[in-house]
PDB file of C-alpha atoms in Angstrom:
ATOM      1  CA  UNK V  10     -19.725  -8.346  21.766  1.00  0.00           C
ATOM      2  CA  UNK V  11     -18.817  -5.638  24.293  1.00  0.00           C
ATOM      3  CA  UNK V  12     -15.795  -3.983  24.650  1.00  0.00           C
ATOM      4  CA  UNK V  13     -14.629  -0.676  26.544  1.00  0.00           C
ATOM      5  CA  UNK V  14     -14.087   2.409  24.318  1.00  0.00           C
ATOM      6  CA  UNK V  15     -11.479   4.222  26.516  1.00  0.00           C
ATOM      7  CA  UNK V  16     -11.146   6.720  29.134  1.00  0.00           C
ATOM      8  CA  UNK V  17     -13.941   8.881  28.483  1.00  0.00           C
ATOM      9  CA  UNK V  18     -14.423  11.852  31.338  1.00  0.00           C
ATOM     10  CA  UNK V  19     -18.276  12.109  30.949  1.00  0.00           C
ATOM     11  CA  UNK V  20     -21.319  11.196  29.027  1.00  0.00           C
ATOM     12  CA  UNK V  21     -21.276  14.418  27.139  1.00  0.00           C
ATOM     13  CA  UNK V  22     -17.494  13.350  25.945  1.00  0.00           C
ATOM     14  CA  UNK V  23     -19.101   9.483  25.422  1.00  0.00           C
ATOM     15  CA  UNK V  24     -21.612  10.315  23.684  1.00  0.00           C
ATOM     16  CA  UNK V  25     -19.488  12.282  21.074  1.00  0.00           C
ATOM     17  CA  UNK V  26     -17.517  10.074  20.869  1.00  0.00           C
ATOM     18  CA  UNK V  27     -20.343   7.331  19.728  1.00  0.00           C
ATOM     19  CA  UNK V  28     -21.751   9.178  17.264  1.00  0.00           C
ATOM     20  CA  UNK V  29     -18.338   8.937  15.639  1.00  0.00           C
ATOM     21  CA  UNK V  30     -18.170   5.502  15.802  1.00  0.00           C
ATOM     22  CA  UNK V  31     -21.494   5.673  14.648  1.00  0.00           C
ATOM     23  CA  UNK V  32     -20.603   7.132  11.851  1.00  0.00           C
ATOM     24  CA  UNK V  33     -18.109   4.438  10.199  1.00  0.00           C
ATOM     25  CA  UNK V  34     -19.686   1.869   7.965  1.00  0.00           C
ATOM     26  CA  UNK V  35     -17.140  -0.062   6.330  1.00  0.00           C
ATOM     27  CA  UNK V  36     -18.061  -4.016   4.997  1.00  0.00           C
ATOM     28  CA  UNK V  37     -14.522  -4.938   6.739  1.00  0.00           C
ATOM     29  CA  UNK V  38     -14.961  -3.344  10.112  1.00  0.00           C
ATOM     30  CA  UNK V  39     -17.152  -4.964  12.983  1.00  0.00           C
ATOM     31  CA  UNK V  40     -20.467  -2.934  12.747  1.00  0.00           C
ATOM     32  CA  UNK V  41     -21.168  -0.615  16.044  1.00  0.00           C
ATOM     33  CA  UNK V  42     -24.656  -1.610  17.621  1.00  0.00           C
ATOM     34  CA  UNK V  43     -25.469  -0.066  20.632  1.00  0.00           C
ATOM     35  CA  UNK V  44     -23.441   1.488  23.820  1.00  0.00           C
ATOM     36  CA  UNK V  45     -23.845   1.463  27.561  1.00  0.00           C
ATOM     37  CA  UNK V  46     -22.613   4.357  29.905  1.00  0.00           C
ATOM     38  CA  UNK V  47     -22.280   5.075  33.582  1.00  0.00           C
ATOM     39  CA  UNK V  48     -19.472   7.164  35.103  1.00  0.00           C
ATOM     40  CA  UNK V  49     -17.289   4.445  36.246  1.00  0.00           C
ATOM     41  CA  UNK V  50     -17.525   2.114  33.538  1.00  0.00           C
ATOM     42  CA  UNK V  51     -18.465   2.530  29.361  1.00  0.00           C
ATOM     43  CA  UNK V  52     -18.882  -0.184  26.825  1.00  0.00           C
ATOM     44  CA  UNK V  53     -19.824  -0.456  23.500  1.00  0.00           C
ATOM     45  CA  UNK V  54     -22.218  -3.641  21.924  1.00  0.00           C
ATOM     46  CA  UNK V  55     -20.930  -4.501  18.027  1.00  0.00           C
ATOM     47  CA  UNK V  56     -22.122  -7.175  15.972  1.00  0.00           C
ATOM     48  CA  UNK V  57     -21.563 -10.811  16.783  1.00  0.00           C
ATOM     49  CA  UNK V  58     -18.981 -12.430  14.506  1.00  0.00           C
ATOM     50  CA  UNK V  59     -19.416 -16.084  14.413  1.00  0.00           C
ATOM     51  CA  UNK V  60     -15.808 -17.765  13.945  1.00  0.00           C
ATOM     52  CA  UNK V  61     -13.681 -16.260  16.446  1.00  0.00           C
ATOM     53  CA  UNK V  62     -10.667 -14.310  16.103  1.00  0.00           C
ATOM     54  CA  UNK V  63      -7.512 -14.654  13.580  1.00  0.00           C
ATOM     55  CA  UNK V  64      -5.322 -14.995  16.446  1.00  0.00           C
ATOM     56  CA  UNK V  65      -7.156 -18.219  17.585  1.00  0.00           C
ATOM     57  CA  UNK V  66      -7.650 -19.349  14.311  1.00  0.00           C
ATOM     58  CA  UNK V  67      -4.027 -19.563  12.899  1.00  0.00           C
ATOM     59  CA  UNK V  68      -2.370 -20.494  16.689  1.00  0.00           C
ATOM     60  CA  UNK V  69      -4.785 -20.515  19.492  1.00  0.00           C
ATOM     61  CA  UNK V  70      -7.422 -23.715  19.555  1.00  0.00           C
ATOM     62  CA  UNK V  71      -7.865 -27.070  18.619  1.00  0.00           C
ATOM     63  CA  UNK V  72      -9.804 -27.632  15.899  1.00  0.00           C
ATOM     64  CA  UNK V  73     -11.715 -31.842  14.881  1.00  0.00           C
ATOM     65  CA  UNK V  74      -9.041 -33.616  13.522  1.00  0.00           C
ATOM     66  CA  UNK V  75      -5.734 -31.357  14.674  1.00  0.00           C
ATOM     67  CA  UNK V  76      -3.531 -31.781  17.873  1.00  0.00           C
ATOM     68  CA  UNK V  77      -4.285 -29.314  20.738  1.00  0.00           C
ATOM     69  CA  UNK V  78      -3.733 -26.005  19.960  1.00  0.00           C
ATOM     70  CA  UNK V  79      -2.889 -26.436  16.215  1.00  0.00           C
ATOM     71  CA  UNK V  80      -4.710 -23.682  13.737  1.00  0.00           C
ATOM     72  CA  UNK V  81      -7.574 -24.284  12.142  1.00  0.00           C
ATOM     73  CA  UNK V  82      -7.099 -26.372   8.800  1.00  0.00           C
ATOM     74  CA  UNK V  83     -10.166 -24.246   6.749  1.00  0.00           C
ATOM     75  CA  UNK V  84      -7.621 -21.425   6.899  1.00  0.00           C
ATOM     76  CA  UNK V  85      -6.048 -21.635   4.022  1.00  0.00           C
ATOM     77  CA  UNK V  86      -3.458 -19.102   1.978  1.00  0.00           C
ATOM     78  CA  UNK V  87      -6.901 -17.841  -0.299  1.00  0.00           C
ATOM     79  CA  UNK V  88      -8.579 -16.914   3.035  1.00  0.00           C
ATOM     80  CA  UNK V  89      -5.187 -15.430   4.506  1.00  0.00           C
ATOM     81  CA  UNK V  90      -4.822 -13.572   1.622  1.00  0.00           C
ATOM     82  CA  UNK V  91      -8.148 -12.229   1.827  1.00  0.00           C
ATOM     83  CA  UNK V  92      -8.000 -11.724   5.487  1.00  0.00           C
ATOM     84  CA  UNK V  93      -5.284  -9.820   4.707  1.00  0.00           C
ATOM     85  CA  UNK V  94      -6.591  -7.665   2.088  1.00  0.00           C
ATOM     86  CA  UNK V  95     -10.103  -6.835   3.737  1.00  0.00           C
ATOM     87  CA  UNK V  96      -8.297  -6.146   6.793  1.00  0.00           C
ATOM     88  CA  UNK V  97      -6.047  -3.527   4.939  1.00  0.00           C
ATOM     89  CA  UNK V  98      -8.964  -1.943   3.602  1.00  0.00           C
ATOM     90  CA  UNK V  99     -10.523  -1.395   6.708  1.00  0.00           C
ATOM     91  CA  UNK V 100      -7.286   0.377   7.529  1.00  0.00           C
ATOM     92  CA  UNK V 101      -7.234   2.218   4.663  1.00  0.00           C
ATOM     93  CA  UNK V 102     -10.767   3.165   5.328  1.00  0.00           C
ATOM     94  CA  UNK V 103     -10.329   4.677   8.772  1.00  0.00           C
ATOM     95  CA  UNK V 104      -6.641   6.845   7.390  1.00  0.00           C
ATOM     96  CA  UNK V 105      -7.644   7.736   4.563  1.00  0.00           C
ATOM     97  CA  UNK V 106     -11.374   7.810   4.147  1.00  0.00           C
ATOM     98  CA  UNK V 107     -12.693   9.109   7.662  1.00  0.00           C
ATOM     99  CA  UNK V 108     -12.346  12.894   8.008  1.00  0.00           C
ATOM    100  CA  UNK V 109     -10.410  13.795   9.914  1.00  0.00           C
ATOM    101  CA  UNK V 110      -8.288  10.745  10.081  1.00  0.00           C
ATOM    102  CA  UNK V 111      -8.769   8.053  12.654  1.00  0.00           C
ATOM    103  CA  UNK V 112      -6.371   5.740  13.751  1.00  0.00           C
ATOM    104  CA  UNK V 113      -6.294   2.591  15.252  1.00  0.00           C
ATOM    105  CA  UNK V 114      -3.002   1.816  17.341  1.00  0.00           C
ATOM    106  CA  UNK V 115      -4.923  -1.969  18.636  1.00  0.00           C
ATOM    107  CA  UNK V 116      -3.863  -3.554  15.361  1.00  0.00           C
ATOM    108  CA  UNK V 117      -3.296  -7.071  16.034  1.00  0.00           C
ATOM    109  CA  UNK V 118      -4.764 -10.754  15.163  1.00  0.00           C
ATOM    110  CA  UNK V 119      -7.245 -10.873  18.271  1.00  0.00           C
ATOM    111  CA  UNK V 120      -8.533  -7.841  17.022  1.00  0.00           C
ATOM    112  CA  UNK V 121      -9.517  -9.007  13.510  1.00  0.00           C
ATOM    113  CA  UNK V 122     -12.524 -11.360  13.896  1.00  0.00           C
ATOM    114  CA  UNK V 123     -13.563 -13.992  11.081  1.00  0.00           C
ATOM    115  CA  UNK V 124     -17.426 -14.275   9.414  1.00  0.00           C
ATOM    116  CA  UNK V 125     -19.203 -17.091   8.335  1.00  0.00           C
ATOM    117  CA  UNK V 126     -17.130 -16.667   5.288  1.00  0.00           C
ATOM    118  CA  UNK V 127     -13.770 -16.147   6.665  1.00  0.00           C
ATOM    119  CA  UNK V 128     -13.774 -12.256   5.754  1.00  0.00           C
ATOM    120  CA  UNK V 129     -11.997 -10.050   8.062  1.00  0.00           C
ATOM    121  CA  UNK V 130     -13.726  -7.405  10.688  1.00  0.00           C
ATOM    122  CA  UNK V 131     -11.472  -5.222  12.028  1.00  0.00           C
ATOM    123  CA  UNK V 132     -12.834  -4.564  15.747  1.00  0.00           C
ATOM    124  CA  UNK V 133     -12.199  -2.279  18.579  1.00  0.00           C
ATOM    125  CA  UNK V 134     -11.093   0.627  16.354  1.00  0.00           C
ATOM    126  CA  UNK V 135     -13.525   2.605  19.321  1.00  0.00           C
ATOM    127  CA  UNK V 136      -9.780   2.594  20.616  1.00  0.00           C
ATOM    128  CA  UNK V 137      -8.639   4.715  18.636  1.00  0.00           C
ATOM    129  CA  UNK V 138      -8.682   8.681  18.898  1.00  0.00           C
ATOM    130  CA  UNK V 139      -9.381  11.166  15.875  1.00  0.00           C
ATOM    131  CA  UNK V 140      -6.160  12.353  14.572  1.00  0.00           C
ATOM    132  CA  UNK V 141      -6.285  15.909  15.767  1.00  0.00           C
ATOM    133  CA  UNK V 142      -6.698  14.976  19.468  1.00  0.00           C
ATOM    134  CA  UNK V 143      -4.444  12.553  19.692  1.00  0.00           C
ATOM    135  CA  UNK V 144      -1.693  14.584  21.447  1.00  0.00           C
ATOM    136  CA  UNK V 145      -3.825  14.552  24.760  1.00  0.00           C
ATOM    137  CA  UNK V 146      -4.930  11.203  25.003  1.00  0.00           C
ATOM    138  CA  UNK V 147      -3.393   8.689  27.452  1.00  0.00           C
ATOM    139  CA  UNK V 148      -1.882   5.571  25.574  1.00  0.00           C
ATOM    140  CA  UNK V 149      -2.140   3.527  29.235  1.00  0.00           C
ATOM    141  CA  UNK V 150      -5.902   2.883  27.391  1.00  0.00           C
ATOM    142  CA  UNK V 151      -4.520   1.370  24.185  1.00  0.00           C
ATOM    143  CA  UNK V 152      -3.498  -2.410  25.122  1.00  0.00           C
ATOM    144  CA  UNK V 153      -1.082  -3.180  22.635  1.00  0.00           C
ATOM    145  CA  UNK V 154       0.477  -7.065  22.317  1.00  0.00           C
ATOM    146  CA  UNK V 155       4.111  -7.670  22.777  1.00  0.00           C
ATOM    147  CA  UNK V 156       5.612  -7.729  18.930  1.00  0.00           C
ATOM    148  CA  UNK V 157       2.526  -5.473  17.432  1.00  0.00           C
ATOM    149  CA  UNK V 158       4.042  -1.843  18.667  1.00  0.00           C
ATOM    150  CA  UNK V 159       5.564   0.034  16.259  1.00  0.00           C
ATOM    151  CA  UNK V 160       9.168   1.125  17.895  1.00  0.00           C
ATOM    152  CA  UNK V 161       8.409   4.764  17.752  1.00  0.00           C
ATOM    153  CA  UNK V 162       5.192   4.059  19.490  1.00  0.00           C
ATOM    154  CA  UNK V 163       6.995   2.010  22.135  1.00  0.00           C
ATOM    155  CA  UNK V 164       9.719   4.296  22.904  1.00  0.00           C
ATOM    156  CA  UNK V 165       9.070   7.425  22.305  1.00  0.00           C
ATOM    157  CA  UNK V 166       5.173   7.717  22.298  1.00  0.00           C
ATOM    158  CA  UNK V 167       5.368   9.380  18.824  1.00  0.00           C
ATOM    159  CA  UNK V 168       1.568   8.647  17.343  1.00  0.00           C
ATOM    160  CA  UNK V 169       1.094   8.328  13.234  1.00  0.00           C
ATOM    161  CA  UNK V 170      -0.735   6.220  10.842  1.00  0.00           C
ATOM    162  CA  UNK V 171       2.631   4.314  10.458  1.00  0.00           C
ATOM    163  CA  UNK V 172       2.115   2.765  13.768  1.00  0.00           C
ATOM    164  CA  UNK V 173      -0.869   0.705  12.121  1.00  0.00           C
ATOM    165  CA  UNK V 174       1.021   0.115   9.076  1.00  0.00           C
ATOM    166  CA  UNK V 175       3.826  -1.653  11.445  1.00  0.00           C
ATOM    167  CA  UNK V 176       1.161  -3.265  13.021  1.00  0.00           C
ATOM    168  CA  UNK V 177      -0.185  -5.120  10.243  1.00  0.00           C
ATOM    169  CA  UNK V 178       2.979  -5.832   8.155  1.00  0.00           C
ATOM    170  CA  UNK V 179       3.472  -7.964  11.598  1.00  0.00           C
ATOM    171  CA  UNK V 180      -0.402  -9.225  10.759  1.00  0.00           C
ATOM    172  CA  UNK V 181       1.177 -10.514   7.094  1.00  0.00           C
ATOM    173  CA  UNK V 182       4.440 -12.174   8.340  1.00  0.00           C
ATOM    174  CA  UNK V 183       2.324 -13.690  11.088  1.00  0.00           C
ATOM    175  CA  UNK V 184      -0.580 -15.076   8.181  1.00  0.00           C
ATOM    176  CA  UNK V 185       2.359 -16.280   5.854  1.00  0.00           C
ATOM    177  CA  UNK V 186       4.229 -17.787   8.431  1.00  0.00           C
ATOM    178  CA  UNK V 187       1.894 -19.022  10.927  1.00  0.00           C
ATOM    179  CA  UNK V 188       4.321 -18.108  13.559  1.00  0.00           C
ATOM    180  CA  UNK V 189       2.919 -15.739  17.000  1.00  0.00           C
ATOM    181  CA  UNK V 190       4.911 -12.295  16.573  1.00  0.00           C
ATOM    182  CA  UNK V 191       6.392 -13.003  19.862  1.00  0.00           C
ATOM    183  CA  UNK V 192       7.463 -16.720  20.727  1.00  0.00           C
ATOM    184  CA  UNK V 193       9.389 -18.549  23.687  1.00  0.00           C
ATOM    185  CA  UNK V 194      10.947 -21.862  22.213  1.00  0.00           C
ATOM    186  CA  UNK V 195      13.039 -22.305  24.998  1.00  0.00           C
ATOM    187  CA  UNK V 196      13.397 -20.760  28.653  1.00  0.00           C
ATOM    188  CA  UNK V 197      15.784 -18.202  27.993  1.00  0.00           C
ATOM    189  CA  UNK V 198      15.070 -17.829  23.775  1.00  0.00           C
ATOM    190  CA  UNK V 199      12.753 -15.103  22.324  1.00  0.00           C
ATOM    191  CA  UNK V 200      12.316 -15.082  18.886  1.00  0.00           C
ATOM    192  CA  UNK V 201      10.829 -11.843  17.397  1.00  0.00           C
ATOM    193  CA  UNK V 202       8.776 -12.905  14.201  1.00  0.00           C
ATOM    194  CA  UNK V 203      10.129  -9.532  11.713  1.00  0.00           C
ATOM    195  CA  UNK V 204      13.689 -10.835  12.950  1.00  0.00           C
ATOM    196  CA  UNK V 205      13.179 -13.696  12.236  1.00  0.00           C
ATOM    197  CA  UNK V 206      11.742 -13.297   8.841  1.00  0.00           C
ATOM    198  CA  UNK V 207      14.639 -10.956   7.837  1.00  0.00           C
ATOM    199  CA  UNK V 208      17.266 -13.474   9.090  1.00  0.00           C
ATOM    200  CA  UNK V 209      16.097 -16.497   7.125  1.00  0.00           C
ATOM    201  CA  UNK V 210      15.761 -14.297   4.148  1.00  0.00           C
ATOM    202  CA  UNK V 211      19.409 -12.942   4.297  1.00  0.00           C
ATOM    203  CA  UNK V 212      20.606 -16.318   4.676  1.00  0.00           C
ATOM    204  CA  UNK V 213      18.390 -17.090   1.136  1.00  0.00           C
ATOM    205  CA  UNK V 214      16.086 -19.313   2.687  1.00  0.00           C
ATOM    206  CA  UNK V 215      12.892 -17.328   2.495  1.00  0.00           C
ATOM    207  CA  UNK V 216      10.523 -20.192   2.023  1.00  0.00           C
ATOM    208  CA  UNK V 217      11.541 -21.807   5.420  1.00  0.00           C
ATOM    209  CA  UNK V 218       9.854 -18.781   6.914  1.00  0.00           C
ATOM    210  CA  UNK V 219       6.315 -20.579   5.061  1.00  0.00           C
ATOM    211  CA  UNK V 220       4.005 -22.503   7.191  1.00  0.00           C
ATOM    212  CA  UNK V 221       4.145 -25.855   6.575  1.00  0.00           C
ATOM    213  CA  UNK V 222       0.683 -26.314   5.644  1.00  0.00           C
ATOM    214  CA  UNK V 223       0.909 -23.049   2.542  1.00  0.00           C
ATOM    215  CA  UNK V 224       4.022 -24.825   1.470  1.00  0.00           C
ATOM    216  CA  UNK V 225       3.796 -25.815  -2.009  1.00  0.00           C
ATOM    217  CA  UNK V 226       0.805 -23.548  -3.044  1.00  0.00           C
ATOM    218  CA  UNK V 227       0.999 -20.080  -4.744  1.00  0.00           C
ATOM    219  CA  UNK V 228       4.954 -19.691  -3.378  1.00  0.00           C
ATOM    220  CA  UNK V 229       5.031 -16.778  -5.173  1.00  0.00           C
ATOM    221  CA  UNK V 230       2.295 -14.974  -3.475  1.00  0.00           C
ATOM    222  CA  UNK V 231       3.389 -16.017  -0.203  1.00  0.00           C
ATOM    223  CA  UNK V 232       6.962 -14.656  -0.864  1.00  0.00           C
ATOM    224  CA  UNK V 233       5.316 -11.079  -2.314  1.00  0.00           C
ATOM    225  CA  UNK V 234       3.063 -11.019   0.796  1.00  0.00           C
ATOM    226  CA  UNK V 235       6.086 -11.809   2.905  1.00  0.00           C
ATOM    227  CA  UNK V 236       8.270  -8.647   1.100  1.00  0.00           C
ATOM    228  CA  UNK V 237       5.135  -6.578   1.662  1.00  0.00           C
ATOM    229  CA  UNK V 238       4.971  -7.347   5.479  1.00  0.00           C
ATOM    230  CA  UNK V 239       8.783  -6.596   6.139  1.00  0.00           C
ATOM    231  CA  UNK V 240       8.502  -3.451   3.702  1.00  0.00           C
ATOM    232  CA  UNK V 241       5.961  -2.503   6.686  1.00  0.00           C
ATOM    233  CA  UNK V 242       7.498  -3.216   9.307  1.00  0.00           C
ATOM    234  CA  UNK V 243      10.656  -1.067   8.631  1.00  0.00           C
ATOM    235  CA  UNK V 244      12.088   0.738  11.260  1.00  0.00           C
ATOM    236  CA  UNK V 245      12.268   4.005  10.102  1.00  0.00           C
ATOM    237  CA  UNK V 246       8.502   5.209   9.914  1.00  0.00           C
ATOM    238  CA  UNK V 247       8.526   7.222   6.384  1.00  0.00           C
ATOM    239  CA  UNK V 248      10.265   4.028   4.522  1.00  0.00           C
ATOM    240  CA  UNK V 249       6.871   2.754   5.555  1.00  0.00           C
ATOM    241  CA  UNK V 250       4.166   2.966   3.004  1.00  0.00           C
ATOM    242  CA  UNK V 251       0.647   4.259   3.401  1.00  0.00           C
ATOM    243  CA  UNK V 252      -2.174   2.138   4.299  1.00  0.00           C
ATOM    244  CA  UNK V 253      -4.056   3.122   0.851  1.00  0.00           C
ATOM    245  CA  UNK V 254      -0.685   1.802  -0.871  1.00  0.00           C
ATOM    246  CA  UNK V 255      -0.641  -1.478   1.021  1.00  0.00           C
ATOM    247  CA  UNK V 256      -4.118  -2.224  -0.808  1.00  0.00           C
ATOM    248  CA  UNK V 257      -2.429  -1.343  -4.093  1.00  0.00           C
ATOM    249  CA  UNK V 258       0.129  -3.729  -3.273  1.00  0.00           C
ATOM    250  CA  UNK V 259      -1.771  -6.179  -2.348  1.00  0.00           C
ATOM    251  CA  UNK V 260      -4.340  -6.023  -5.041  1.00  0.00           C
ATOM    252  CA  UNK V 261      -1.319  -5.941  -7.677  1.00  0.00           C
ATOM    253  CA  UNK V 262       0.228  -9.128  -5.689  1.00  0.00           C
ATOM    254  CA  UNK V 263      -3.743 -11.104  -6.393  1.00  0.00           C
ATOM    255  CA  UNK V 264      -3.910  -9.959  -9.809  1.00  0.00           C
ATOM    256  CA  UNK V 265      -0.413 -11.228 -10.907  1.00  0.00           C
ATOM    257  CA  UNK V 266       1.015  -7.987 -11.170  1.00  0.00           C
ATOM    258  CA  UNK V 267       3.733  -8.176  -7.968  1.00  0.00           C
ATOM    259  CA  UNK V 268       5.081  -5.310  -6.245  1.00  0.00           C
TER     260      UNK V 268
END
């Protein structure tokens, strides 16, 4: 797979900048292979991961036996969950792990990419910039999806760690729901998938946020996961917790423990 790694002013800069990436090993993030380099364009080569991405996998393609465009039926709420989980460790990995610090600020379903076992590689985290030069970098490179952007990040270009934690509380809601974060019913209707989570919730109808196919299995779970996702998706960034506490949660929530 090749993807761009950002605006990058010369080879000396790329190259830096590789042996970085270089650098990461994590079982949960797409392993870095290989780059290519020339001064108008610069690409890195990562690992082939055989069943697509989580975005086409709970909305995007028709799968034997399904209408067109339904998700695929093998993903079911033990894979989410674990999808979820690995994908949170990744995260943790890069804030908390990586020294110094390096964040993502790409989080979203196209981005996590599915093994032969349905574990979750977080890719094109070559996106992101370390932590300490992150002030200077130009966020036109970072091509976010409607409904992933944290609203600090969106209007005032204020860069933290939160930003991914918004990013994949909108990840959970979208796994337990199997709902896009952005969708169009009708012509002039948007319906923004935290909003619409909260709403049916304060009404005290939670599990008509489920997707109909996780309906009836582990309810609990799916209404834990659910909390968990709007916890990190709150709009004030410090109510927000830490990636490395979202794995806590999340372990606690597969263990039987809750929140």
């Amino acid at each position: 797979k090749l993807e761009t790694l950002g605006r990058i002013r010369n080879q000396d800069e790329f190259e830096q900048e590789i042996g970085r990436l270089g650098n990461l090993r994590h079982p949960n993030l797409v392993a870095f292979q290989g780059y290519y380099w020339s001064s108008s364009m610069q690409l890195i080569l990562s690992e082939f991961v055989p069943n697509g991405n989580l975005f086409d996998n709970l909305h995007g393609l028709s799968y034997p036996g399904t209408s067109t465009g339904a998700g695929n039926p093998e993903l079911n709420w033990s894979r989410r969950f674990q999808i979820a989980l690995g994908t949170a460790r990744a995260l943790a990995y890069l804030h908390h792990d990586c020294r110094p610090p390096v964040l993502h600020l790409n989080v979203k379903s196209t981005n996590i990419l599915l093994d032969d076992n349905y574990e979750a590689k977080l890719s094109d985290y070559g996106l992101g910039k370390l932590l300490p030069l992150l002030d200077n970098f130009g966020l036109t490179n970072f091509h976010n999806a409607v409904g992933y952007v944290a609203p600090e990040l969106a209007q005032s270009l204020r860069l933290s760690d939160k930003c991914d934690v918004y990013s994949f509380g909108v990840i959970m809601l979208e796994l337990v729901t199997g709902k896009k974060p952005v969708e169009s019913p009708a012509a002039t209707e948007v319906v923004i998938l935290c909003e619409y989570v909260r709403d049916l919730i304060e009404r005290g109808t939670a599990s008509d946020c489920f997707d109909r196919s996780l309906r009836g299995f582990a309810e609990n779970e799916l209404i834990q996961v659910m909390r968990l996702g709007l916890i990190c998706t709150s709009e004030v960034p410090t109510r927000r917790p830490s990636m490395a506490e979202v794995v806590q949660f999340l372990e606690s929530i597969r263990n039987g423990l809750g929140l």
